Amino acid sequence: MLEGPIPLSELQRPDAAATALLDHAPQSVVLCDRTWRIAYWNRASETLYGWTSAQVLGQELNTLLQSRHPQPVQALQQTFSTHRAWDGDLERTTASGNTLTVETTWAMVPAADGQSEWIIEYGRDITALSDAEISVRTLTHQYTNVFQAMAASFWELDFTEVRQMIGGLLQSGVTDFAAYFQNHPEFIDEAIARTTILDVNDATVRLFGGKDRDGMIGRNISPFWPQESRTIYARSLLAALRREPNLQTETRLSTLDGQLIDALFTVCWPEGHHGRGSVLVGVIDLTDRVKAEEELRQSELRFRDLFQAMSTALFQLDTAGLLGFYDDLHARGITDMGAHLDDHPEDLRRAMEGCLIVEVNTAALKILGAETAEDLIGQTVSRFWPASGEEAFRAVLQHSFASATPFEVRARNCRLDGSEFDTMFLVNASPILRARKMTLVGLVDITDEVEAKSALQKLQAEFAHASRLSVLGELAASIAHEVNQPLAAIAANGSAAGRWLKRPDPDLEELMAINEAMVCDARRAADIVSRIRSMATKRETQQFAAPINRIIEEALVFLAHELQAHGTNTRTALKDGLPDVLVDRVQIQQVVVNLILNAVQELARKNIPFPLIEVTTSQVDNRVVIRVEDTGAGIPAEMRERIFESFYTTKQTGLGIGLSICRNIVEGHGGRILADGSPLGGARFQVELPVASAAVQT
């Protein structure tokens, strides 16, 4: 919008010959350029608004006149730029400050050069009209605007000749019009041909493929009524004869190019014109909706076919009760389902009771031991959740209370006969399903998998035990040395104590010191035996949070004599402040012992002049990292993966199970073990274990 007049030299002016005639027009005529700047102002405008032409040229029209309307004037201008025409009543302020009501019409017209366009406004002062005249104009204007502005298709049809045809039937004695229309379809065809279009809105032109309104007005409606919908026209006539206010139904109509569309068809008769005069028809295009409904129907058929054909047991649940339970908790301000169930464990079963089975597939019958779907449909899921599976259902509740994403969990369920079995429980409560208060559940029997995994874990434990015994055999000399040291010290201290006791005046303080040394040596011997027993004992895996540096230090103590016997130096760089790891202490100690012992033996086998083993710890993200490196010959790149295979060995007397067991142990703890070259020149083994908090989450 322009804030004030612009220089006349910059303003495009309309053709003088064209505007000369407009000066004699009895109503206000204003020409504006595309930015609504006034380029011409006729004499009637001067009289109406009180400004001369010279005063207004270059001004923005509606800003100058302070135009007001129930809708923002900018919105009216936007509507005008789209449709290139607008008419209505505006309130405006004159030069003297008076308020006028002006009947206004805007139109877009081309200029003489054929390129630029002018906005032309016609205005008429209607301030002095009577209330009755204003009401009539307002209603007429509203009807016209609604008729043209509606997105739906609207028709005004001339029904006069059809009324005359029906009158002829009445005179001939026809009383059962429904039967007559059914037996004389040619009458309906002729009635359609004699129904004339009086007016249509722009939406009708677009929907039915017309060029413009003028091209449709005056023609009959036959091209728009396919043969299959003639019965709907007959129903319209019957509704008029019965003096019904309107008729609404779904039907099919035809566009001018012969394309059929599904439509909601509504016909009404103005009051006092039942069966005669003009009729109003509304058409809403339902093609997309009907197509979508058909696609939905086909999709549902495909879903049901797929639902039944799946080998996975599938259940469709009505979860209205569960969602009501959730709504109740939300209303009470509860956001933590886990904490709520801790305080109200009985609500776990309440939630189960809120899940009702409404559909199952064939695989579901088999997995739960049912003969027919009726054995399961209508049951709540609490029937199939034993006490041993409640922890898994609790996990499902905690997830679905906070999220509508899919979830899966290992669980224990029971069959109709009460027998329990291991399952993978999969639940999908997507927003679409949740809106319909439905949930889709899948159930996979993993009993065989659980049993196989248990057997594998047992076998791996036996191999690990055998490996530990093998290591103990290799370390027999070290063990003997470790035990002999405190025993020899005890013997020596015992002899010394005996000599002190034989003295005429025994030194009690010296004897107490000797006694304390003997007790310490006895405890050291007991610790050595305890470590050996732990390594040798076959037991169940037990995982606890433990500091990794302490485990490594104990392993180095255990290997101290072996390292000394082979002349192998060790260097450690154990990082302080590492978080604990959730491990079986003996198993991880076995891994460290195996890696260090392998390095000791390899350095000795290759006669490395200055054998060195370096052990370091660090943290990377949420993992604690152990590195065991040496100055040996290293591992060829092609062997770095194979060395972890069972029974693969480079030793002449090796079994090839040590590193394989190390990998099984590490992976069983949620970690990984890698082999690589070391900057020291030899091999580097890297063990990564999740910290205790991350291990619990996984």
XYZ file of C-alpha atoms in Angstrom:
698
model
C 0.000 0.000 0.000
C 1.197 3.540 -0.786
C 1.304 5.955 2.128
C 0.774 9.069 -0.042
C 0.533 10.355 -3.600
C 3.301 9.472 -6.031
C 4.718 11.798 -8.677
C 2.326 11.972 -11.613
C 5.250 11.431 -13.942
C 5.627 7.902 -12.544
C 1.935 7.040 -12.725
C 0.645 5.158 -15.743
C -2.401 7.006 -17.135
C -5.392 5.466 -18.948
C -6.270 6.394 -22.474
C -7.756 9.932 -22.553
C -10.382 9.104 -25.132
C -11.619 6.183 -23.065
C -11.895 8.214 -19.893
C -13.567 11.239 -21.438
C -16.821 9.347 -21.736
C -16.655 8.215 -18.104
C -16.765 11.811 -16.855
C -20.432 11.897 -17.866
C -21.343 8.662 -16.017
C -23.955 9.206 -13.265
C -22.105 6.942 -10.794
C -18.611 7.021 -9.371
C -16.024 5.453 -11.703
C -12.426 5.024 -10.560
C -9.551 3.465 -12.509
C -6.551 2.049 -10.619
C -3.368 0.354 -11.682
C -2.490 -3.159 -10.434
C -1.297 -1.706 -7.091
C -4.621 0.088 -6.492
C -3.120 3.533 -7.108
C -5.731 5.908 -8.512
C -5.084 6.777 -12.149
C -8.516 8.226 -13.016
C -11.305 9.799 -10.905
C -14.479 10.928 -12.682
C -16.692 13.856 -11.816
C -19.251 11.679 -10.035
C -16.415 10.485 -7.758
C -15.512 14.095 -6.965
C -19.151 14.794 -6.080
C -19.507 11.599 -4.011
C -16.281 11.742 -2.003
C -15.406 15.488 -2.011
C -11.851 15.228 -3.429
C -10.841 16.565 -6.830
C -9.089 14.390 -9.370
C -5.846 16.294 -8.913
C -5.891 15.605 -5.176
C -6.295 11.821 -5.421
C -4.131 10.779 -8.390
C -1.450 8.348 -7.193
C -3.181 7.661 -3.862
C -3.996 4.097 -2.804
C -7.789 3.885 -3.257
C -8.930 2.049 -0.130
C -6.422 3.810 2.115
C -7.632 7.209 0.919
C -11.300 6.340 1.483
C -10.687 4.320 4.688
C -12.711 1.440 3.203
C -14.293 -0.859 5.781
C -15.983 -4.262 5.441
C -16.742 -7.228 7.771
C -13.783 -8.912 6.071
C -10.347 -7.233 5.946
C -10.023 -5.135 2.805
C -6.735 -6.897 1.967
C -8.638 -10.208 1.947
C -11.193 -8.687 -0.454
C -8.382 -7.548 -2.736
C -6.852 -11.032 -2.628
C -10.221 -12.554 -3.581
C -10.488 -10.028 -6.402
C -7.007 -10.845 -7.735
C -8.005 -14.520 -7.871
C -11.452 -14.186 -9.440
C -10.875 -10.853 -11.267
C -14.231 -9.560 -10.032
C -15.894 -8.613 -6.759
C -18.951 -6.705 -5.641
C -20.294 -5.717 -2.260
C -20.999 -2.848 0.079
C -18.183 -0.808 1.628
C -18.286 1.862 4.273
C -16.116 4.844 3.301
C -15.141 8.248 4.670
C -15.454 11.405 2.565
C -13.138 14.426 2.506
C -15.458 16.161 4.968
C -15.346 13.175 7.374
C -18.836 11.837 6.637
C -19.435 8.054 6.472
C -21.072 6.644 3.343
C -22.285 3.155 2.435
C -21.196 2.568 -1.152
C -22.419 -0.260 -3.387
C -19.111 -1.222 -4.997
C -18.178 -3.334 -8.018
C -14.599 -4.162 -8.963
C -13.604 -5.576 -12.342
C -10.344 -6.212 -14.171
C -10.206 -4.746 -17.693
C -7.397 -4.706 -20.270
C -5.798 -1.433 -21.277
C -5.508 -0.237 -24.858
C -2.016 -1.665 -25.284
C -3.397 -5.177 -24.670
C -0.752 -5.941 -22.054
C -1.322 -3.890 -18.902
C -4.625 -4.160 -17.038
C -6.767 -1.685 -15.115
C -8.873 -2.157 -12.033
C -12.162 -0.377 -12.587
C -14.490 0.445 -9.689
C -18.125 1.432 -9.973
C -19.648 2.993 -6.861
C -23.176 4.041 -5.898
C -24.181 5.792 -2.691
C -26.814 3.637 -0.947
C -26.565 5.308 2.450
C -30.144 6.609 2.181
C -31.795 3.313 1.176
C -34.648 2.121 3.381
C -34.100 -0.767 5.787
C -36.337 -2.979 3.639
C -34.323 -2.235 0.503
C -31.087 -2.924 2.336
C -32.411 -6.267 3.667
C -33.476 -7.365 0.168
C -30.132 -6.347 -1.305
C -28.237 -8.039 1.497
C -30.115 -11.323 1.135
C -29.734 -11.279 -2.633
C -26.068 -10.496 -2.338
C -25.517 -13.209 0.294
C -27.322 -15.790 -1.829
C -25.231 -14.861 -4.880
C -22.001 -14.977 -2.914
C -22.835 -18.308 -1.269
C -23.968 -19.792 -4.577
C -20.750 -18.775 -6.314
C -18.287 -19.110 -3.457
C -19.199 -22.618 -2.289
C -16.620 -25.304 -3.048
C -19.499 -27.694 -3.763
C -21.243 -27.725 -7.140
C -24.555 -25.800 -7.202
C -27.177 -25.751 -9.956
C -30.403 -23.822 -10.455
C -32.657 -25.788 -12.803
C -35.809 -24.794 -14.677
C -38.425 -27.408 -13.822
C -41.328 -25.705 -15.612
C -41.755 -28.062 -18.572
C -41.414 -31.104 -16.321
C -44.203 -29.698 -14.140
C -46.378 -29.465 -17.257
C -45.545 -33.099 -18.185
C -46.577 -34.284 -14.718
C -49.766 -32.220 -14.976
C -50.597 -34.076 -18.188
C -50.201 -37.401 -16.382
C -52.557 -36.238 -13.648
C -55.162 -35.262 -16.225
C -54.826 -38.686 -17.870
C -55.663 -40.338 -14.538
C -52.205 -41.517 -13.397
C -52.124 -41.855 -9.611
C -49.304 -44.350 -8.963
C -46.383 -42.321 -10.226
C -43.735 -44.694 -8.847
C -45.130 -47.567 -10.908
C -45.595 -45.325 -13.942
C -41.998 -44.067 -13.851
C -40.747 -47.644 -13.515
C -42.820 -48.881 -16.446
C -42.160 -45.843 -18.664
C -38.440 -45.055 -18.567
C -38.877 -42.987 -21.717
C -40.870 -40.449 -19.676
C -37.865 -39.975 -17.364
C -35.553 -39.587 -20.365
C -37.796 -36.880 -21.808
C -38.132 -35.117 -18.430
C -34.356 -35.002 -18.130
C -34.083 -33.599 -21.639
C -36.605 -30.869 -20.761
C -34.888 -29.806 -17.525
C -32.920 -26.655 -18.337
C -29.954 -25.140 -16.538
C -30.693 -21.622 -15.277
C -27.418 -21.050 -13.435
C -24.364 -22.864 -12.109
C -21.466 -21.767 -9.940
C -17.785 -21.894 -10.844
C -17.302 -25.144 -8.897
C -19.805 -26.815 -11.241
C -17.880 -25.630 -14.296
C -14.663 -27.082 -12.880
C -16.183 -30.367 -11.724
C -18.099 -31.168 -14.898
C -15.508 -29.942 -17.386
C -17.277 -26.902 -18.831
C -15.411 -23.995 -20.410
C -17.363 -21.354 -18.506
C -20.755 -20.745 -16.921
C -22.245 -19.265 -20.083
C -21.406 -22.470 -21.927
C -23.536 -24.505 -19.499
C -26.452 -22.154 -18.841
C -29.438 -22.777 -21.108
C -28.673 -26.398 -22.023
C -30.535 -29.433 -20.687
C -29.057 -31.795 -18.136
C -29.042 -34.981 -20.280
C -25.239 -35.000 -20.794
C -24.749 -35.077 -17.038
C -27.136 -37.958 -16.244
C -25.831 -41.437 -17.152
C -28.364 -44.172 -17.768
C -27.541 -45.927 -14.498
C -28.670 -42.857 -12.501
C -32.023 -42.210 -14.191
C -33.782 -43.813 -11.217
C -32.421 -41.027 -8.991
C -34.107 -38.436 -11.194
C -37.354 -40.412 -10.891
C -36.965 -40.393 -7.103
C -36.541 -36.606 -7.263
C -39.860 -36.279 -9.088
C -41.578 -38.522 -6.544
C -40.150 -36.461 -3.680
C -41.527 -33.292 -5.295
C -44.950 -34.885 -5.749
C -44.952 -35.930 -2.084
C -44.066 -32.356 -1.121
C -40.883 -33.441 0.622
C -38.578 -30.501 1.387
C -35.545 -32.161 -0.202
C -33.943 -35.376 -1.364
C -30.378 -36.436 -0.627
C -28.710 -39.576 -1.949
C -25.499 -40.889 -3.449
C -25.418 -41.480 -7.200
C -23.181 -41.296 -10.245
C -23.115 -38.381 -12.661
C -21.197 -37.747 -15.857
C -18.809 -34.968 -16.852
C -19.018 -33.440 -20.319
C -16.215 -35.722 -21.531
C -18.120 -38.816 -20.372
C -16.172 -39.536 -17.194
C -18.338 -40.928 -14.394
C -18.033 -39.437 -10.917
C -19.479 -40.585 -7.621
C -21.490 -37.778 -6.058
C -23.648 -36.818 -3.117
C -26.758 -35.451 -4.854
C -29.116 -33.043 -3.044
C -32.210 -31.415 -4.562
C -34.545 -28.991 -2.796
C -37.593 -26.956 -3.764
C -38.059 -23.374 -2.533
C -41.009 -23.108 -0.206
C -44.285 -22.711 -2.098
C -42.801 -24.232 -5.291
C -43.166 -27.976 -4.690
C -43.326 -29.632 -8.097
C -43.109 -26.430 -10.117
C -40.793 -23.542 -10.904
C -37.066 -23.755 -10.320
C -35.191 -26.228 -8.182
C -31.808 -26.032 -6.481
C -29.375 -28.908 -6.791
C -26.136 -29.456 -4.884
C -23.461 -31.943 -5.946
C -20.459 -32.938 -3.837
C -17.795 -34.993 -5.558
C -17.359 -38.282 -3.659
C -15.103 -39.935 -6.222
C -12.027 -39.807 -4.017
C -13.996 -40.928 -0.973
C -15.647 -43.818 -2.813
C -12.294 -44.803 -4.272
C -10.698 -44.613 -0.852
C -13.497 -46.704 0.655
C -13.055 -49.331 -2.029
C -9.300 -49.328 -1.511
C -9.892 -49.618 2.233
C -12.264 -52.530 1.687
C -9.713 -54.248 -0.544
C -6.971 -53.439 1.956
C -9.013 -54.957 4.775
C -9.605 -58.071 2.672
C -5.880 -58.320 1.971
C -5.150 -57.735 5.654
C -7.517 -60.500 6.702
C -6.047 -62.871 4.128
C -2.559 -62.008 5.320
C -3.662 -62.149 8.964
C -4.914 -65.701 8.520
C -2.054 -66.834 6.286
C 0.745 -65.721 8.617
C 2.633 -68.512 10.321
C 3.117 -66.229 13.324
C 0.335 -66.377 15.896
C -1.581 -63.079 15.653
C -4.202 -61.669 18.006
C -6.311 -58.547 17.572
C -7.186 -57.089 20.939
C -9.868 -54.650 21.997
C -7.899 -52.449 24.399
C -10.663 -49.973 25.311
C -10.431 -51.079 28.944
C -6.641 -50.694 29.009
C -6.801 -47.220 27.439
C -9.471 -46.261 29.976
C -7.069 -47.406 32.697
C -4.345 -45.238 31.120
C -6.709 -42.237 30.923
C -7.531 -42.662 34.608
C -3.829 -42.643 35.508
C -3.155 -39.591 33.320
C -6.081 -37.754 34.935
C -4.510 -38.433 38.337
C -1.209 -36.968 37.143
C 0.662 -40.296 37.070
C 3.500 -40.364 34.530
C 5.711 -43.231 35.779
C 3.994 -46.590 35.210
C 6.820 -48.520 36.869
C 6.573 -46.530 40.089
C 2.768 -46.847 40.056
C 2.927 -50.643 39.715
C 5.449 -50.776 42.562
C 2.840 -49.114 44.771
C -0.187 -50.874 43.238
C 0.883 -54.330 41.974
C -2.788 -55.368 41.710
C -3.165 -52.963 38.758
C -1.052 -55.300 36.623
C -3.919 -57.813 36.488
C -6.411 -54.967 36.095
C -4.551 -53.906 32.955
C -4.614 -57.482 31.646
C -8.379 -57.614 32.161
C -8.668 -54.512 29.968
C -7.370 -56.401 26.904
C -10.025 -58.528 25.157
C -9.279 -60.945 22.301
C -11.545 -60.161 19.319
C -9.814 -61.978 16.463
C -7.177 -64.682 16.048
C -5.547 -66.491 13.157
C -4.994 -70.227 12.668
C -1.458 -70.075 14.065
C -2.828 -68.530 17.268
C -5.154 -71.515 17.752
C -2.226 -73.865 17.416
C 0.135 -72.037 19.758
C -2.446 -71.778 22.552
C -3.859 -75.262 22.056
C -7.352 -74.157 20.954
C -9.605 -76.065 18.578
C -11.692 -73.147 17.312
C -11.491 -69.350 17.396
C -14.458 -69.313 19.775
C -12.217 -70.904 22.412
C -10.164 -67.685 22.471
C -12.395 -64.823 21.280
C -13.961 -62.980 24.181
C -11.240 -64.037 26.636
C -9.064 -61.443 28.379
C -5.311 -61.882 28.043
C -4.961 -62.509 31.785
C -6.031 -66.085 30.979
C -2.730 -66.618 29.136
C -0.271 -64.783 31.424
C 1.031 -66.900 34.326
C 2.768 -65.358 37.315
C 6.132 -66.207 35.719
C 5.295 -63.878 32.803
C 4.147 -60.864 34.800
C 7.519 -59.120 34.636
C 7.367 -59.171 30.824
C 3.794 -57.815 30.809
C 4.922 -55.087 33.182
C 7.581 -54.105 30.609
C 4.862 -53.960 27.921
C 2.726 -51.679 30.111
C 5.596 -49.341 30.893
C 6.395 -48.998 27.192
C 2.854 -48.588 25.867
C 1.908 -46.128 28.641
C 4.678 -43.812 27.457
C 4.764 -44.571 23.716
C 2.667 -45.850 20.803
C 5.625 -47.509 19.056
C 6.010 -51.269 18.486
C 7.605 -53.270 21.287
C 8.844 -56.804 21.808
C 9.915 -58.739 24.866
C 10.735 -62.302 25.848
C 7.936 -63.667 27.990
C 6.306 -66.737 29.520
C 2.737 -67.511 28.444
C 0.416 -70.405 29.060
C -1.849 -72.483 26.850
C -5.482 -73.340 27.435
C -4.399 -76.488 29.282
C -2.275 -74.398 31.649
C 1.141 -75.525 30.363
C 3.696 -72.727 30.200
C 6.057 -71.991 27.308
C 8.642 -69.377 26.320
C 7.563 -66.755 23.768
C 8.664 -63.661 21.949
C 5.780 -61.279 22.615
C 5.367 -58.548 19.974
C 2.862 -55.718 20.386
C 1.877 -52.971 17.938
C -0.331 -50.224 19.361
C 0.312 -47.603 16.671
C -1.599 -44.285 16.853
C -3.964 -45.503 14.096
C -4.765 -48.708 15.978
C -4.905 -46.898 19.310
C -7.453 -44.434 17.884
C -9.652 -47.446 17.133
C -8.927 -48.813 20.640
C -7.274 -51.841 19.050
C -3.869 -53.505 19.437
C -2.193 -56.134 17.273
C -0.188 -58.781 19.117
C 2.149 -61.431 17.757
C 3.321 -64.517 19.642
C 6.285 -66.666 18.630
C 7.034 -69.930 20.421
C 10.767 -69.821 21.281
C 10.806 -72.857 23.588
C 13.208 -74.748 21.317
C 15.421 -71.671 21.013
C 15.543 -71.178 24.790
C 16.340 -74.854 25.348
C 19.000 -74.802 22.641
C 20.534 -71.648 24.088
C 20.546 -73.196 27.548
C 22.253 -76.309 26.196
C 24.783 -74.162 24.328
C 25.536 -72.136 27.451
C 26.004 -75.363 29.389
C 28.369 -76.708 26.716
C 30.300 -73.434 26.646
C 30.582 -73.522 30.431
C 31.971 -77.070 30.249
C 34.502 -75.999 27.611
C 35.467 -73.000 29.744
C 35.911 -75.284 32.732
C 38.052 -77.641 30.685
C 40.101 -74.674 29.483
C 40.677 -73.463 33.032
C 41.840 -76.931 34.070
C 44.192 -76.948 31.089
C 45.611 -73.581 32.144
C 46.014 -74.806 35.708
C 47.929 -77.806 34.377
C 50.211 -75.522 32.436
C 50.696 -73.391 35.543
C 51.346 -76.335 37.888
C 54.920 -75.238 38.548
C 53.788 -71.658 39.170
C 51.067 -72.857 41.516
C 53.520 -75.035 43.435
C 55.912 -72.094 43.697
C 53.125 -69.759 44.811
C 51.973 -72.170 47.523
C 55.500 -73.161 48.599
C 56.510 -69.558 49.241
C 54.097 -68.920 52.157
C 54.508 -72.500 53.407
C 58.316 -72.127 53.480
C 57.922 -68.800 55.251
C 55.619 -70.404 57.809
C 58.130 -73.213 58.395
C 61.021 -70.770 58.770
C 59.056 -68.572 61.164
C 57.988 -71.647 63.138
C 61.632 -72.741 63.555
C 62.622 -69.238 64.581
C 59.826 -69.105 67.127
C 60.993 -72.417 68.593
C 64.515 -71.092 69.041
C 63.267 -67.939 70.721
C 61.127 -70.000 73.085
C 64.165 -72.062 74.180
C 65.985 -68.982 75.375
C 66.056 -68.397 79.103
C 64.353 -65.062 78.663
C 62.137 -65.242 75.515
C 61.512 -61.941 73.694
C 57.712 -61.789 73.628
C 57.564 -58.898 71.147
C 59.727 -60.811 68.678
C 57.555 -63.886 69.149
C 54.398 -61.832 68.489
C 55.954 -60.451 65.274
C 56.885 -63.978 64.164
C 53.364 -65.151 64.956
C 51.781 -62.329 62.926
C 54.061 -63.150 59.964
C 53.027 -66.812 60.164
C 49.329 -65.835 60.197
C 49.832 -63.559 57.149
C 51.654 -66.294 55.249
C 48.939 -68.797 56.137
C 46.285 -66.393 54.807
C 48.337 -65.823 51.631
C 48.511 -69.577 51.094
C 44.774 -69.854 51.693
C 44.110 -67.057 49.142
C 46.237 -68.864 46.559
C 44.320 -72.095 47.136
C 41.028 -70.184 46.965
C 41.938 -68.623 43.589
C 42.993 -72.017 42.237
C 39.764 -73.571 43.494
C 37.712 -70.787 41.882
C 39.433 -71.382 38.574
C 39.008 -75.142 38.835
C 35.449 -75.276 40.138
C 32.577 -75.939 37.727
C 29.681 -73.661 38.700
C 26.870 -71.502 37.339
C 27.700 -68.112 35.865
C 27.285 -65.297 38.384
C 27.561 -61.667 37.304
C 28.209 -58.770 39.683
C 29.464 -55.223 39.290
C 33.241 -55.244 39.781
C 36.264 -52.965 39.096
C 38.150 -54.212 36.046
C 41.541 -52.999 37.318
C 41.269 -55.224 40.410
C 40.499 -58.273 38.250
C 43.590 -57.586 36.103
C 45.828 -57.074 39.145
C 44.697 -60.416 40.605
C 45.401 -62.127 37.271
C 48.915 -60.653 37.207
C 49.543 -61.900 40.757
C 48.351 -65.325 39.672
C 50.818 -65.278 36.733
C 53.731 -63.628 38.569
C 55.884 -66.770 38.837
C 55.189 -67.753 35.197
C 56.254 -64.302 34.026
C 59.404 -64.463 36.174
C 60.251 -67.978 35.035
C 60.194 -66.920 31.361
C 61.978 -63.633 31.986
C 59.008 -61.648 30.646
C 58.661 -58.061 31.725
C 55.229 -56.500 32.270
C 54.093 -52.927 32.078
C 50.654 -51.738 33.166
C 48.743 -48.517 32.574
C 45.457 -49.019 34.389
C 43.310 -45.874 34.202
C 41.919 -44.610 37.496
C 38.221 -43.897 38.003
C 36.860 -46.440 35.529
C 33.230 -47.431 36.081
C 32.489 -50.980 37.237
C 31.625 -53.696 34.754
C 28.861 -56.283 35.253
C 30.815 -59.547 34.955
C 31.422 -63.046 36.196
C 34.699 -62.266 37.946
C 36.233 -65.737 37.436
C 35.351 -65.865 33.731
C 36.795 -62.419 32.939
C 39.869 -63.270 34.997
C 40.141 -66.431 32.874
C 40.098 -64.265 29.723
C 42.898 -62.016 31.032
C 44.987 -65.002 32.209
C 44.568 -66.736 28.832
C 45.607 -63.651 26.862
C 48.666 -62.936 29.030
C 49.708 -66.602 29.167
C 49.372 -66.899 25.382
C 51.628 -63.864 25.009
C 54.204 -65.308 27.469
C 54.311 -68.627 25.600
C 54.487 -66.982 22.158
C 57.341 -64.689 23.223
C 59.249 -67.713 24.587
C 58.525 -69.819 21.480
C 59.861 -67.097 19.165
C 62.882 -66.406 21.438
C 62.160 -62.673 21.553
C 65.289 -60.949 23.014
C 63.516 -58.407 25.258
C 60.067 -59.855 25.884
C 57.528 -57.297 27.140
C 53.799 -57.510 27.790
C 51.811 -54.307 28.270
C 48.339 -54.308 29.866
C 46.246 -51.138 29.726
C 42.673 -50.129 30.549
C 40.614 -47.182 29.328
C 37.030 -46.121 28.618
C 35.446 -45.459 25.221
C 31.850 -44.204 25.403
C 29.943 -46.688 27.592
C 32.548 -49.468 27.345
C 35.613 -50.340 29.381
C 38.533 -51.428 27.169
C 41.304 -53.879 28.120
C 44.369 -54.139 25.862
C 47.019 -56.875 26.118
C 49.999 -56.151 23.830
C 53.398 -57.734 23.358
C 56.702 -57.262 21.543
C 56.465 -60.592 19.712
C 56.205 -61.411 16.021
C 52.524 -60.427 15.801
C 49.603 -62.128 14.062
C 49.370 -62.302 10.244
C 46.349 -60.316 8.971
C 44.743 -63.388 7.391
C 44.783 -65.219 10.755
C 43.257 -62.472 12.950
C 39.711 -63.761 12.575
C 40.504 -67.481 12.415
C 42.358 -67.561 15.721
C 38.993 -67.195 17.509
C 37.573 -70.293 15.787
C 37.178 -73.464 17.815
C 40.066 -75.944 17.504
C 42.172 -73.571 15.417
C 45.729 -73.347 16.840
C 49.283 -72.494 15.810
C 50.793 -74.451 18.710
C 51.995 -77.990 18.140
C 50.402 -79.214 21.370
C 47.529 -76.696 21.579
C 43.833 -77.616 21.639
C 42.660 -74.456 19.865
C 39.865 -73.701 22.328
C 41.418 -70.990 24.529
C 40.695 -67.946 22.353
C 37.364 -69.393 21.216
C 36.293 -69.645 24.841
C 37.575 -66.117 25.470
C 35.348 -64.808 22.664
C 32.302 -66.754 23.960
C 32.844 -65.372 27.460
C 33.276 -61.767 26.282
C 30.305 -61.876 23.891
C 28.219 -63.511 26.606
C 28.890 -60.384 28.663
C 27.630 -58.140 25.832
C 31.148 -57.191 24.725
C 33.562 -58.053 21.945
C 37.176 -59.144 21.508
C 39.455 -58.115 18.631
C 42.950 -59.107 17.476
C 45.259 -56.648 15.727
C 48.842 -55.558 15.355
C 50.481 -53.631 18.201
C 52.637 -50.493 18.014
C 55.067 -52.515 20.166
C 55.622 -54.766 17.150
C 53.725 -57.827 18.259
C 50.081 -58.724 18.792
C 47.349 -56.701 20.471
C 44.171 -58.212 21.901
C 41.424 -55.739 22.775
C 38.515 -56.672 25.035
C 35.526 -54.290 25.270
C 32.947 -54.724 28.046
C 29.857 -52.570 28.689
C 29.885 -50.603 31.923
C 27.519 -51.907 34.585
C 24.685 -49.391 33.927
C 24.752 -50.005 30.143
C 24.857 -53.778 30.656
C 21.717 -53.592 32.817
C 19.878 -51.576 30.112
C 20.769 -54.055 27.364
